[in-house]
Every structure is written in structure tokens, then in C-alpha cells.
Short mmCIF file of C-alpha atoms in Angstrom, two decimals:
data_model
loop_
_atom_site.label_atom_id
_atom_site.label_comp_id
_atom_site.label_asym_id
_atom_site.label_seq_id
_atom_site.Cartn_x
_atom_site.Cartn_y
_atom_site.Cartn_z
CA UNK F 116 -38.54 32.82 -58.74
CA UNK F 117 -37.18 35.51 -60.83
CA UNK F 118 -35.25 38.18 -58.64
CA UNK F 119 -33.16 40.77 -59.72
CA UNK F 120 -31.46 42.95 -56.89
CA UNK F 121 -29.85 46.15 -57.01
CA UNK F 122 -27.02 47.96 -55.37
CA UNK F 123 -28.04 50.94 -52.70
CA UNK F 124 -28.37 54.25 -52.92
CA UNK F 125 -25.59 56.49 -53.40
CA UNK F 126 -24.56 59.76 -53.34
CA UNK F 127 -21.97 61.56 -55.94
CA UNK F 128 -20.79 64.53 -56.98
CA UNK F 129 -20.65 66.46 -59.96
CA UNK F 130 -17.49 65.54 -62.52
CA UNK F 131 -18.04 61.51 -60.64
CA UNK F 132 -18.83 58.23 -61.89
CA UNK F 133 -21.36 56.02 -60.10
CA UNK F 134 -21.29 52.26 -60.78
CA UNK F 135 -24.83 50.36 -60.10
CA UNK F 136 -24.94 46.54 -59.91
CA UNK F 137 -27.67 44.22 -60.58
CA UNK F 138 -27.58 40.89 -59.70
CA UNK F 139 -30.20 38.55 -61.51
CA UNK F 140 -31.41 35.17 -59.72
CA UNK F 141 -34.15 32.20 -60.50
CA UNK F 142 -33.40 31.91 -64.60
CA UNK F 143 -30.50 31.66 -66.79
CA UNK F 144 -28.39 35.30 -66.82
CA UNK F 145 -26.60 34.18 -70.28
CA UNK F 146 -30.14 33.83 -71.88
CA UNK F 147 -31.60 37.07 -71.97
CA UNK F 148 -30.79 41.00 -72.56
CA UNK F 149 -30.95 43.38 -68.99
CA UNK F 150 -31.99 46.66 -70.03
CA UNK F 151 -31.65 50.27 -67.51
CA UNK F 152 -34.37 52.58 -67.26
CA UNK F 153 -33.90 55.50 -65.28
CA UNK F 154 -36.71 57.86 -64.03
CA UNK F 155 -36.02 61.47 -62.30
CA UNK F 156 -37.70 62.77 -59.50
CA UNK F 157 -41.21 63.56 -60.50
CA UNK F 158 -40.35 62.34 -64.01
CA UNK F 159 -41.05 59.82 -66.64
CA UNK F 160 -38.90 56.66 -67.29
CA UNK F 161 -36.21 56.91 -69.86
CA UNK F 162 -34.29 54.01 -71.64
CA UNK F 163 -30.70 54.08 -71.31
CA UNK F 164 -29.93 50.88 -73.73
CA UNK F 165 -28.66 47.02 -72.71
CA UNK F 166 -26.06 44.69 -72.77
CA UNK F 167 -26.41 41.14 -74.05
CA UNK F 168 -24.83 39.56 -70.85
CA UNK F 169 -23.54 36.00 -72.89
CA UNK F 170 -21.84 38.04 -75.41
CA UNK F 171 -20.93 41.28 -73.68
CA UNK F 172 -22.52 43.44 -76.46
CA UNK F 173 -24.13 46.57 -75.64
CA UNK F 174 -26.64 48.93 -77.27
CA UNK F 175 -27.19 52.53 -75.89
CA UNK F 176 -29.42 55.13 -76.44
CA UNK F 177 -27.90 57.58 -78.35
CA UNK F 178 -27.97 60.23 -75.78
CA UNK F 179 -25.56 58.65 -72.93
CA UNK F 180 -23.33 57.51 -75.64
CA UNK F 181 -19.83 57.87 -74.25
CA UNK F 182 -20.99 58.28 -70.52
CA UNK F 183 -22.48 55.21 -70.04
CA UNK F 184 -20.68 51.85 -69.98
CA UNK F 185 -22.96 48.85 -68.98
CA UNK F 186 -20.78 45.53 -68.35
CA UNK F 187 -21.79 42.03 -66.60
CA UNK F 188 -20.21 39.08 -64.41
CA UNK F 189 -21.58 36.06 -65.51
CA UNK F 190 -19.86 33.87 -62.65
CA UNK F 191 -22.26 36.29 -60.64
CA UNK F 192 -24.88 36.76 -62.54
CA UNK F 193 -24.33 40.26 -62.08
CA UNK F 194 -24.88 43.29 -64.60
CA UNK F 195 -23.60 46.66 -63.96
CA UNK F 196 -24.39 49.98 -65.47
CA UNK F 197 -21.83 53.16 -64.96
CA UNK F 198 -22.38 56.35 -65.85
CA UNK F 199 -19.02 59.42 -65.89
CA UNK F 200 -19.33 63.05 -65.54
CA UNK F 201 -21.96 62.74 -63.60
CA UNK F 202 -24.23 66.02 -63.55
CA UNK F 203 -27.23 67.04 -61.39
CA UNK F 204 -29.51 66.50 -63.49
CA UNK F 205 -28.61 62.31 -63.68
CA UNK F 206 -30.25 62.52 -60.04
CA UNK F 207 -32.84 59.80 -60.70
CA UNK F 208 -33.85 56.45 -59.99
CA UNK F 209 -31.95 54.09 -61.70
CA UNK F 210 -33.54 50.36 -62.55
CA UNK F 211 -32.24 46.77 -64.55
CA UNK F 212 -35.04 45.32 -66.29
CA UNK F 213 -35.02 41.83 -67.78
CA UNK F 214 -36.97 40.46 -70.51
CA UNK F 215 -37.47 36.91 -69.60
CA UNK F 216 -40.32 35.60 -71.02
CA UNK F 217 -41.74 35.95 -74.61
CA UNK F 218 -42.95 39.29 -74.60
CA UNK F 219 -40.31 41.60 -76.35
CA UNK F 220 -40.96 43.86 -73.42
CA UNK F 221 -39.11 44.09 -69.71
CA UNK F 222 -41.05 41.87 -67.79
CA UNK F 223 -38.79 41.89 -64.39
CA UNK F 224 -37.12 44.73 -62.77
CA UNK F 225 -34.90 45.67 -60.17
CA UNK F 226 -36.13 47.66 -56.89
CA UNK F 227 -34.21 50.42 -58.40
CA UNK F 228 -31.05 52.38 -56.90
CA UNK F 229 -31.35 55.95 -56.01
CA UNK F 230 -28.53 57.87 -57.29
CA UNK F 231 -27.94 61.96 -55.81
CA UNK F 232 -25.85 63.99 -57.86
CA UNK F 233 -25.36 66.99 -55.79
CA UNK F 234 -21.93 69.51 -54.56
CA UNK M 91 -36.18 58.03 -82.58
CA UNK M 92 -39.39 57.38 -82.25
CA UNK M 93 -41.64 59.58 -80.27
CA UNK M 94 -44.46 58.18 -77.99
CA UNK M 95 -47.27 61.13 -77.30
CA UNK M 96 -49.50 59.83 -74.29
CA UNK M 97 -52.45 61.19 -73.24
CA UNK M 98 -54.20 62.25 -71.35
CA UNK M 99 -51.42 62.95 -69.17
CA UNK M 100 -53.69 62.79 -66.02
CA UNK M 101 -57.59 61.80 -65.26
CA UNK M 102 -59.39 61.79 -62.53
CA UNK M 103 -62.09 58.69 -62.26
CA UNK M 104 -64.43 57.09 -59.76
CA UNK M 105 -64.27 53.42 -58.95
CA UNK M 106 -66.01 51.24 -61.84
CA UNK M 107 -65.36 53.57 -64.63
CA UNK M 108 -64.35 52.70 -67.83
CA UNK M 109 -60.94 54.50 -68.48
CA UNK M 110 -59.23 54.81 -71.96
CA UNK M 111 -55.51 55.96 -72.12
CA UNK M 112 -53.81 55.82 -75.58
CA UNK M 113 -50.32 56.33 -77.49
CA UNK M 114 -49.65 57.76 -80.61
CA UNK M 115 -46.28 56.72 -82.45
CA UNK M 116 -44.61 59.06 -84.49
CA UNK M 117 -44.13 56.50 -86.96
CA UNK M 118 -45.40 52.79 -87.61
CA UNK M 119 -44.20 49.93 -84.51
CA UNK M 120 -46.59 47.55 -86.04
CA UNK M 121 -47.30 46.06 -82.36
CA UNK M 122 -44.07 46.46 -80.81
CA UNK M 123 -45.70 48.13 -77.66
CA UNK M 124 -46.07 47.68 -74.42
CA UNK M 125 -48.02 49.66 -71.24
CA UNK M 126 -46.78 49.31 -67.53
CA UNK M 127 -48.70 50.61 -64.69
CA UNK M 128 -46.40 51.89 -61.54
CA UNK M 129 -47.06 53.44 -58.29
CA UNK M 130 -44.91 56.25 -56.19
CA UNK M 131 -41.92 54.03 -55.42
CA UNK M 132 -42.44 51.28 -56.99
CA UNK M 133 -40.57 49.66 -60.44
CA UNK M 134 -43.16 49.45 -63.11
CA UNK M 135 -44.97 46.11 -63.96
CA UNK M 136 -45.63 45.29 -67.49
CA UNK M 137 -49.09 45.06 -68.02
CA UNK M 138 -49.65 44.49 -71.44
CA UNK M 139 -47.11 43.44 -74.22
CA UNK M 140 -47.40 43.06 -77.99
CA UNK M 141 -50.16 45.57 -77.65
CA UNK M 142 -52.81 43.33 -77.09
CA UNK M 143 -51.75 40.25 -75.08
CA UNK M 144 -52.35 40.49 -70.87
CA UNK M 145 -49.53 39.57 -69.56
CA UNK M 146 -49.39 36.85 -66.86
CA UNK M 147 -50.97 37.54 -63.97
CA UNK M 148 -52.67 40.59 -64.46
CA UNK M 149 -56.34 41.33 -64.16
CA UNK M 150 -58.61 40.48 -67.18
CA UNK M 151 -59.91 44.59 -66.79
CA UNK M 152 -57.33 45.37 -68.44
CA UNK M 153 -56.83 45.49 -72.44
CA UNK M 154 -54.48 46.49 -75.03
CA UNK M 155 -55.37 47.34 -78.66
CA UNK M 156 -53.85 48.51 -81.40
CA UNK M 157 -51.22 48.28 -84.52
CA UNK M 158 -48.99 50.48 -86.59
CA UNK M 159 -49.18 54.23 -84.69
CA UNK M 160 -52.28 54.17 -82.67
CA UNK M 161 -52.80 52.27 -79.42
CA UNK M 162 -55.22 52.03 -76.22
CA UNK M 163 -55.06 50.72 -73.19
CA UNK M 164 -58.66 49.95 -71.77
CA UNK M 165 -59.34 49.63 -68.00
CA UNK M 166 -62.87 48.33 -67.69
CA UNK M 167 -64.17 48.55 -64.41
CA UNK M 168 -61.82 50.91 -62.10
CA UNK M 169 -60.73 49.11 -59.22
CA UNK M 170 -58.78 50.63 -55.87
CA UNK M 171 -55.70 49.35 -56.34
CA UNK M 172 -55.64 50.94 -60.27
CA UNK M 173 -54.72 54.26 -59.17
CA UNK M 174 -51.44 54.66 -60.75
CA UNK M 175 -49.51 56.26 -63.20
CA UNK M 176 -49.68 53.92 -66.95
CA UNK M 177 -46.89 54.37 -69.59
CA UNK M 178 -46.62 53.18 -73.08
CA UNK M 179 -43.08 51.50 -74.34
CA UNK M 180 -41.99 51.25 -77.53
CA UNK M 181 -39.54 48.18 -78.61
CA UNK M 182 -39.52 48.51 -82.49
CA UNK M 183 -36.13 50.07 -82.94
CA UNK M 184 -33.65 52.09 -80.58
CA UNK M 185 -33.66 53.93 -78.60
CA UNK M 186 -36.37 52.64 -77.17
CA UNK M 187 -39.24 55.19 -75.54
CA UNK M 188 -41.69 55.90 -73.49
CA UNK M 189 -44.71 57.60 -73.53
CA UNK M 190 -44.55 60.78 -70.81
CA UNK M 191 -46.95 58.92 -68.77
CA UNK M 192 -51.14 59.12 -67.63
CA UNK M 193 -51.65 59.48 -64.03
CA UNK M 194 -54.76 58.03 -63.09
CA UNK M 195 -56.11 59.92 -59.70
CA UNK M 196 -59.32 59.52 -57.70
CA UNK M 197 -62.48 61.25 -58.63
#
């Protein structure tokens, strides 16, 4: 079955980079775009982009642009999104999302990784 | 980008009620939308995709509708286990984006 498992929760402070890995299992990695969402505390979900994990390419939403650097393993089957300069206000809930089947949509996600941005 | 205005963005209903939540576009996605449903701690599960197809697995009670900037999704009968917060998604272009979200609370 379709799995995809993320790092734990972490704790960082302001000015540092966190690193969050996702590691997919139960269909073919190469095959199919991973997407991060992130959601705040109390908050809606926001789309950070994706990387296209055969090719390495990468499409992010215009706001993390030059923060955000999402990369993959493929002899783990293992995406990972980082994010610099880390402020308090990227406290939030940080989730891979696959979109496996025909839908154009995410249809599997991570448990999602907690990440604290606090002095 | 393409804004995604939800609403409402809460509703309180009984069990068996007939709830509507939609999502405006701010521009045409023909039917490049999708609605999740998630609960407090939980990653969200994609409930409908293309705007109108159930996805696999979930209950027939729930329905998608809609093309170009105007979409609904329909729960028929309120059931327990449907108290949740629903959000629209966008895939047309980038960035991709969410509606704010429709919490769904007990009457």
C-alpha cells in the first residue's frame, strides 16, 4: 500500500534552516510529482510547490521562492523539502503529498512534521 | 494567482442534514478542483477531484459539482464522522490554492 512517512518534529530558531524528509513506499517514486503543503496553527493549508522526483525539477510558489529548496533521493525513495531564514511565523505543520492516481489532485499524504520556530 | 473564496467559513448542522459548501474562483479552472475533508490532526483526504468525480473510497453522500469559477460540494445526509473542516484546491495553474476552509460543527 501507498505510504509516505515523514521526518519528526523539530524545533529551530529564528535565522535556521530546517530540512524535512519524506520517504514514499508501495508505488514507483520516479513516476509521480510530491507536492508540500504546510498549514499553521489554527490555519488553512498553503501550497509550497513540488519537485518532479525522476527529473529533479522543481516548481515553487512564488512566495518561498529563494527560501525553499525541495530535493529527492531516488535510491531512497526519499523527497526532502528545506526551508532558510526560518522566521516564527513558518511555525506550522509541514506535509508531502503525492498524486498517484489519475486525479490531478494529492491523493496521499504524509502524517505531517511539526516544525517550531521559536528564540 | 488564483484566489479560492470558500464559504461559509463555518456551519453548524444536525445529523442527516443536507449541507452545501461552495468555492468561488477568481478566474475560470474549468474543473481543475478538488475538496478534502480533514480533522484536528489529521492530513487531509481528498474527497472529490475533477470537481465532480468521488474519489475511491469515499462515501456516495458526498458530491462535487461544478465548472469554470463556481463549485459545490454537497453532503447529503450528515453523518458523525463528517464533522470536519472541508477545503477547496485549485490545480489549474501555480501556485496552486486553497480555499480558507468550512468548518462543519455540531448543531
Amino acid at each position: 500500500q501507498v505510504q509516505l512517512v515523514q521526518s519528526g518534529a523539530e524545533v529551530k530558531k529564528p535565522g535556521a534552516s530546517v530540512k524535512v524528509s519524506c520517504k514514499a513506499s508501495g508505488y514507483t517514486f520516479t513516476g509521480y510529482n510530491m507536492h508540500w503543503v504546510r498549514q499553521a496553527p489554527g490555519q488553512g493549508l498553503e501550497w509550497m510547490g513540488w519537485i518532479n522526483p525522476n527529473s529533479g525539477g522543481t516548481n515553487y510558489a512564488q512566495k518561498f521562492q529563494g527560501r525553499v529548496t525541495m530535493t529527492r533521493d531516488t535510491s531512497i525513495s526519499t523527497a526532502y523539502m528545506e526551508l532558510s531564514r526560518l522566521r516564527s511565523d513558518d511555525t506550522a505543520v509541514y506535509y508531502c503529498a503525492s498524486s498517484i492516481a489519475v486525479t490531478g489532485q494529492c491523493d496521499y499524504w504524509g502524517q505531517g512534521t511539526l516544525v517550531t520556530v521559536s528564540s | 494567482a488564483i484566489q479560492m473564496t470558500q464559504s461559509p467559513s463555518s456551519l453548524s448542522a444536525s445529523v442527516g442534514d443536507r449541507v452545501t459548501i461552495t468555492c468561488r474562483a477568481s478566474q475560470g479552472i474549468r474543473i481543475d478542483l478538488g475538496w478534502y475533508q480533514q480533522k484536528p490532526g489529521k492530513a487531509p483526504k481528498l474527497l472529490i477531484y475533477a470537481a465532480s468525480s468521488l474519489q475511491s473510497g469515499v462515501p456516495s453522500r458526498f458530491s462535487g459539482s461544478g465548472s469554470g469559477t463556481d463549485f459545490t460540494l454537497t453532503i447529503s445526509s450528515l453523518q458523525p464522522e463528517d464533522f470536519a473542516t472541508y477545503y477547496c484546491l485549485q490545480h489549474y495553474n501555480y501556485p496552486w490554492t486553497f480555499g480558507q476552509g468550512t468548518k462543519v460543527e455540531i448543531k
